[in-house]
Amino acid sequence: MIAIAIACLAYVLWAYNRLVVHRNRIRNAWAQIDVQLHRRSELVPNLVACVKGTIAHEREVLKSIAEMRRQTYIAGSDIAARALAENYLARSLSAVTAEAAPQLRANQNFLALQEELRSSENRIAFARQHYNDCVMRYNAAVSSLPTNLVARLFAFGPATMLQASGSAAG
Amino acid sequence: MIGSPLSPPAGSERVAARAHFGNAAPSAPTIKVDFFDEQVRRRRQTWRLSLACFAIALALSIAMSTLLGPLLLAITAGALKLGAWLGCGDACRGVARGIGGFARQDLILIADLFGSHPRSHAAGDFVTRMPAIAIVFLPSLLATACAWLIIRRGLSRAGMLDLVVAMGARAPRPTDTSERQLLNVTGEMALAAGLPAPRIMVVDSSIVNAVAAGVSHEAALVVVTRGLLDQLDRSQVQAVLAHCIGSIGNGDLGVMQSLLATLQTLALFHVILDFPFSRSARRALVGYAAAILAPSASPTRVWEASQGIEAIFDGHVDEPPTLVMIPLLPLRVLILLQRLVLVIWSGMVLGWPLALLWRARRYLADSSAVQLTRNPDALASSLQQFAAHAGVPQGGESRDYLFLHGTQRKSGVFERSGTFMSMHPPLERRLKRLRAMGAALASDNPGRRWPLPAIIVATVFGIIAVPLLVLAALLSLTVVVWSMVMAVFFSLTLGLMFLAWAFG
């Protein structure tokens, strides 16, 4: 009888620790998305310096990019506003890069910058993919049968995934 | 710091997790196997094969205990004799009597079981006495387990990093475009896997190949050839890196260390047995002990030491016996016989599960690559490029099994120990699994069709041959077990005689 009780207690401890590990991975993945978004923002001044003199309506375009970048910082922890701002920033960066590319084809700096921007977009996408994978594993652990009792006991709720369309942050 | 995530979208979570970021494929090819299911399948396969390897290695060490048992007893007797001479005579005598009593009891048990009326004992009797008999093997099994752990720890410290020196790998140059892309791609895949980015090095060679080495997933290394960067485009390089990082994250470095430790433990015990007879064995043993036990031995030194030990698999019988060795000739014959058993067993019996195990890890790494990139086409097309420019860079031939794509030339320890099965899965099978996971490749073989007469012949042959094969296997198993127990009996008697001589 005592052996069964000890076994149950051991299982509860093990399941709780597993859920904590999964939840921490989710939080870590979420923070990682933030880091990659910040990395992309850091590239904007380089891009601005590089494309000076090659695109039409340069002043307005560059001013609006700077403004959108400022918006992402202002949005802070408001997810909807942050998502919107990051989306706008991403679109204008790709538009500006596409427009300047034909003229700056031979410019080594610009090519390197283009590669860095492409890599940043990829990193943001893969960080979100990793976040979704972590959420999936966590949700599987929370809802599978023996563990979900422990989860309910310690108030581990299911986490939410990011949508592919980019309506969430990034 | 942004706040907590939004409310979930409608629809299945797996679909959301699988969504491509970026351009959607115009017509998605059929996905017969989800890569998560493939991963579960390969992990289960790994467990089954690990159990098989463990059981065979256990049987092998039991068989080797026939000579190791009395050796341990002789060493203990010698140590006790020394202790008695140094002054604590009574204690040593007591210990010797204890060991003698223990061994004598097991001998009585075995003699009782296989003694005067062997046929009158029921099978159940044998089974109930089994635990007591198993204790006989315990000392040598413990010795084997300790040796395995020490060797594995030595291997994990060395981390196969001697490859870097042997291949002449260098750090990637940030000024070169494709090497810059390589660094970025590594960072991306490390993010997707949630692992720290491995160190990247480049080998200047036109062969297309890549290898993952290192100590653990926190201190890993990926070496890529220049040919790979030249032949593959960005998404293909990404798929290759995803395979390497996925393999590191799945713990393949530890798996390979365990496999190598298994083979090296077997080789080590035979080098120990060869110790009194051959000078090269003495050199190899001393070098190996120095390399494994030294806290700061370089990976190259550990590698060279283990090559010396693995030379036993080559089967050379060197150094004719001198006059001093002639009295020990029967022992030498016994040891040679046992080495023959070792080579046959490790090649024909242990080799297959080891090779299948490593192949299962390769398939697992392939499916992890698909999970990380969500793009099976990239990996499939890059594997085809690997096959087109196949080879292993100079300096890496003896570690053929670590590389992403294998060659026909076999010179690693697994091949030398006699495995007929290749450590690499065949390319067509890998492409077939990738096709099942959604790669859009042209299918070369639409499926072979056997002609009807061949099917009938094969069925009839199977019906006749299978029971015969099962019978033969059971018979040989009985013979092997009987001879093992007889050998243990014989060797324990020898050991007891030595103990009796040591203590009067």
Short mmCIF file of N, CA and C in Angstrom, two decimals, chain B residues 316-380:
data_model
loop_
_atom_site.label_atom_id
_atom_site.label_comp_id
_atom_site.label_asym_id
_atom_site.label_seq_id
_atom_site.Cartn_x
_atom_site.Cartn_y
_atom_site.Cartn_z
N HIS B 316 46.02 -10.47 -36.55
CA HIS B 316 47.42 -10.92 -36.73
C HIS B 316 47.85 -11.78 -35.56
N VAL B 317 48.52 -12.86 -35.88
CA VAL B 317 49.12 -13.67 -34.81
C VAL B 317 50.61 -13.45 -34.91
N ASP B 318 51.13 -12.56 -34.11
CA ASP B 318 52.54 -12.21 -34.29
C ASP B 318 53.40 -12.85 -33.19
N GLU B 319 54.67 -12.72 -33.36
CA GLU B 319 55.66 -13.08 -32.34
C GLU B 319 55.58 -14.54 -31.90
N PRO B 320 56.38 -15.37 -32.56
CA PRO B 320 56.40 -16.80 -32.20
C PRO B 320 56.85 -16.98 -30.75
N PRO B 321 56.33 -17.99 -30.11
CA PRO B 321 56.63 -18.15 -28.67
C PRO B 321 58.10 -18.43 -28.42
N THR B 322 58.63 -17.78 -27.41
CA THR B 322 60.02 -18.04 -27.02
C THR B 322 60.05 -19.25 -26.07
N LEU B 323 61.25 -19.61 -25.66
CA LEU B 323 61.41 -20.79 -24.81
C LEU B 323 60.61 -20.65 -23.50
N VAL B 324 60.56 -19.39 -23.01
CA VAL B 324 59.86 -19.16 -21.75
C VAL B 324 58.38 -19.46 -21.90
N MET B 325 57.84 -19.24 -23.13
CA MET B 325 56.40 -19.34 -23.30
C MET B 325 55.93 -20.76 -23.49
N ILE B 326 56.87 -21.69 -23.74
CA ILE B 326 56.44 -23.05 -24.12
C ILE B 326 55.56 -23.70 -23.06
N PRO B 327 55.86 -23.57 -21.77
CA PRO B 327 54.94 -24.17 -20.79
C PRO B 327 53.55 -23.56 -20.86
N LEU B 328 53.45 -22.29 -21.29
CA LEU B 328 52.16 -21.63 -21.33
C LEU B 328 51.43 -21.88 -22.64
N LEU B 329 51.97 -22.77 -23.49
CA LEU B 329 51.39 -22.96 -24.82
C LEU B 329 49.91 -23.35 -24.81
N PRO B 330 49.48 -24.26 -23.93
CA PRO B 330 48.04 -24.60 -23.92
C PRO B 330 47.17 -23.37 -23.67
N LEU B 331 47.63 -22.51 -22.75
CA LEU B 331 46.87 -21.30 -22.46
C LEU B 331 46.78 -20.42 -23.71
N ARG B 332 47.92 -20.40 -24.46
CA ARG B 332 47.94 -19.56 -25.66
C ARG B 332 46.95 -20.09 -26.69
N VAL B 333 46.90 -21.41 -26.82
CA VAL B 333 45.95 -22.00 -27.77
C VAL B 333 44.52 -21.63 -27.37
N LEU B 334 44.27 -21.73 -26.05
CA LEU B 334 42.92 -21.37 -25.55
C LEU B 334 42.58 -19.92 -25.90
N ILE B 335 43.58 -19.04 -25.70
CA ILE B 335 43.34 -17.62 -25.97
C ILE B 335 43.10 -17.38 -27.46
N LEU B 336 43.87 -18.08 -28.30
CA LEU B 336 43.66 -17.91 -29.74
C LEU B 336 42.28 -18.38 -30.15
N LEU B 337 41.85 -19.51 -29.55
CA LEU B 337 40.50 -20.00 -29.84
C LEU B 337 39.45 -18.96 -29.46
N GLN B 338 39.68 -18.38 -28.27
CA GLN B 338 38.70 -17.40 -27.82
C GLN B 338 38.70 -16.17 -28.71
N ARG B 339 39.90 -15.82 -29.25
CA ARG B 339 39.92 -14.67 -30.14
C ARG B 339 39.16 -14.98 -31.42
N LEU B 340 39.27 -16.23 -31.86
CA LEU B 340 38.51 -16.62 -33.04
C LEU B 340 37.01 -16.46 -32.79
N VAL B 341 36.59 -16.94 -31.60
CA VAL B 341 35.19 -16.79 -31.23
C VAL B 341 34.79 -15.32 -31.24
N LEU B 342 35.65 -14.47 -30.69
CA LEU B 342 35.35 -13.05 -30.63
C LEU B 342 35.15 -12.47 -32.02
N VAL B 343 36.10 -12.77 -32.92
CA VAL B 343 36.03 -12.17 -34.25
C VAL B 343 34.76 -12.64 -34.97
N ILE B 344 34.47 -13.94 -34.85
CA ILE B 344 33.28 -14.45 -35.52
C ILE B 344 32.02 -13.82 -34.93
N TRP B 345 31.92 -13.81 -33.61
CA TRP B 345 30.74 -13.27 -32.94
C TRP B 345 30.56 -11.79 -33.25
N SER B 346 31.63 -11.01 -33.10
CA SER B 346 31.46 -9.57 -33.27
C SER B 346 31.17 -9.22 -34.71
N GLY B 347 31.66 -10.03 -35.64
CA GLY B 347 31.36 -9.74 -37.03
C GLY B 347 29.99 -10.21 -37.40
N MET B 348 29.71 -11.50 -37.12
CA MET B 348 28.49 -12.07 -37.67
C MET B 348 27.26 -11.82 -36.80
N VAL B 349 27.48 -11.70 -35.49
CA VAL B 349 26.30 -11.61 -34.64
C VAL B 349 26.09 -10.20 -34.13
N LEU B 350 27.18 -9.58 -33.59
CA LEU B 350 27.01 -8.25 -33.02
C LEU B 350 26.99 -7.18 -34.10
N GLY B 351 27.64 -7.46 -35.24
CA GLY B 351 27.78 -6.44 -36.27
C GLY B 351 26.46 -5.98 -36.84
N TRP B 352 25.51 -6.95 -37.06
CA TRP B 352 24.26 -6.59 -37.70
C TRP B 352 23.42 -5.61 -36.88
N PRO B 353 23.17 -5.89 -35.59
CA PRO B 353 22.37 -4.90 -34.85
C PRO B 353 23.06 -3.55 -34.75
N LEU B 354 24.41 -3.55 -34.65
CA LEU B 354 25.11 -2.27 -34.57
C LEU B 354 24.89 -1.46 -35.84
N ALA B 355 25.04 -2.14 -37.00
CA ALA B 355 24.88 -1.42 -38.27
C ALA B 355 23.43 -0.94 -38.44
N LEU B 356 22.47 -1.83 -38.08
CA LEU B 356 21.07 -1.44 -38.22
C LEU B 356 20.72 -0.29 -37.30
N LEU B 357 21.34 -0.31 -36.10
CA LEU B 357 21.10 0.77 -35.15
C LEU B 357 21.57 2.11 -35.72
N TRP B 358 22.78 2.11 -36.27
CA TRP B 358 23.30 3.36 -36.82
C TRP B 358 22.48 3.81 -38.01
N ARG B 359 22.01 2.86 -38.82
CA ARG B 359 21.16 3.23 -39.95
C ARG B 359 19.86 3.86 -39.46
N ALA B 360 19.28 3.29 -38.39
CA ALA B 360 18.03 3.86 -37.85
C ALA B 360 18.27 5.31 -37.40
N ARG B 361 19.43 5.58 -36.81
CA ARG B 361 19.73 6.96 -36.40
C ARG B 361 19.85 7.87 -37.60
N ARG B 362 20.35 7.32 -38.73
CA ARG B 362 20.45 8.14 -39.94
C ARG B 362 19.07 8.52 -40.45
N TYR B 363 18.16 7.53 -40.48
CA TYR B 363 16.80 7.84 -40.90
C TYR B 363 16.16 8.85 -39.97
N LEU B 364 16.45 8.69 -38.67
CA LEU B 364 15.90 9.64 -37.69
C LEU B 364 16.42 11.04 -37.96
N ALA B 365 17.72 11.14 -38.29
CA ALA B 365 18.29 12.46 -38.58
C ALA B 365 17.67 13.04 -39.85
N ASP B 366 17.39 12.18 -40.85
CA ASP B 366 16.72 12.67 -42.06
C ASP B 366 15.36 13.25 -41.72
N SER B 367 14.59 12.54 -40.90
CA SER B 367 13.25 13.06 -40.58
C SER B 367 13.35 14.29 -39.68
N SER B 368 14.38 14.38 -38.87
CA SER B 368 14.57 15.62 -38.09
C SER B 368 14.90 16.78 -39.01
N ALA B 369 15.65 16.49 -40.08
CA ALA B 369 15.96 17.55 -41.05
C ALA B 369 14.68 18.06 -41.70
N VAL B 370 13.78 17.13 -42.03
CA VAL B 370 12.51 17.54 -42.63
C VAL B 370 11.71 18.35 -41.62
N GLN B 371 11.76 17.96 -40.34
CA GLN B 371 11.03 18.72 -39.33
C GLN B 371 11.58 20.13 -39.21
N LEU B 372 12.91 20.27 -39.26
CA LEU B 372 13.49 21.59 -39.04
C LEU B 372 13.28 22.50 -40.24
N THR B 373 13.42 21.96 -41.45
CA THR B 373 13.30 22.83 -42.62
C THR B 373 11.89 22.85 -43.18
N ARG B 374 11.05 21.84 -42.84
CA ARG B 374 9.71 21.65 -43.42
C ARG B 374 9.81 21.59 -44.94
N ASN B 375 10.92 21.05 -45.45
CA ASN B 375 11.16 21.07 -46.88
C ASN B 375 11.90 19.80 -47.29
N PRO B 376 11.18 18.69 -47.49
CA PRO B 376 11.88 17.43 -47.82
C PRO B 376 12.58 17.46 -49.17
N ASP B 377 12.12 18.32 -50.09
CA ASP B 377 12.74 18.38 -51.41
C ASP B 377 14.21 18.76 -51.32
N ALA B 378 14.52 19.72 -50.43
CA ALA B 378 15.90 20.21 -50.36
C ALA B 378 16.84 19.08 -49.95
N LEU B 379 16.44 18.31 -48.92
CA LEU B 379 17.32 17.23 -48.47
C LEU B 379 17.44 16.17 -49.54
N ALA B 380 16.33 15.84 -50.21
CA ALA B 380 16.38 14.79 -51.24
C ALA B 380 17.31 15.20 -52.37
#
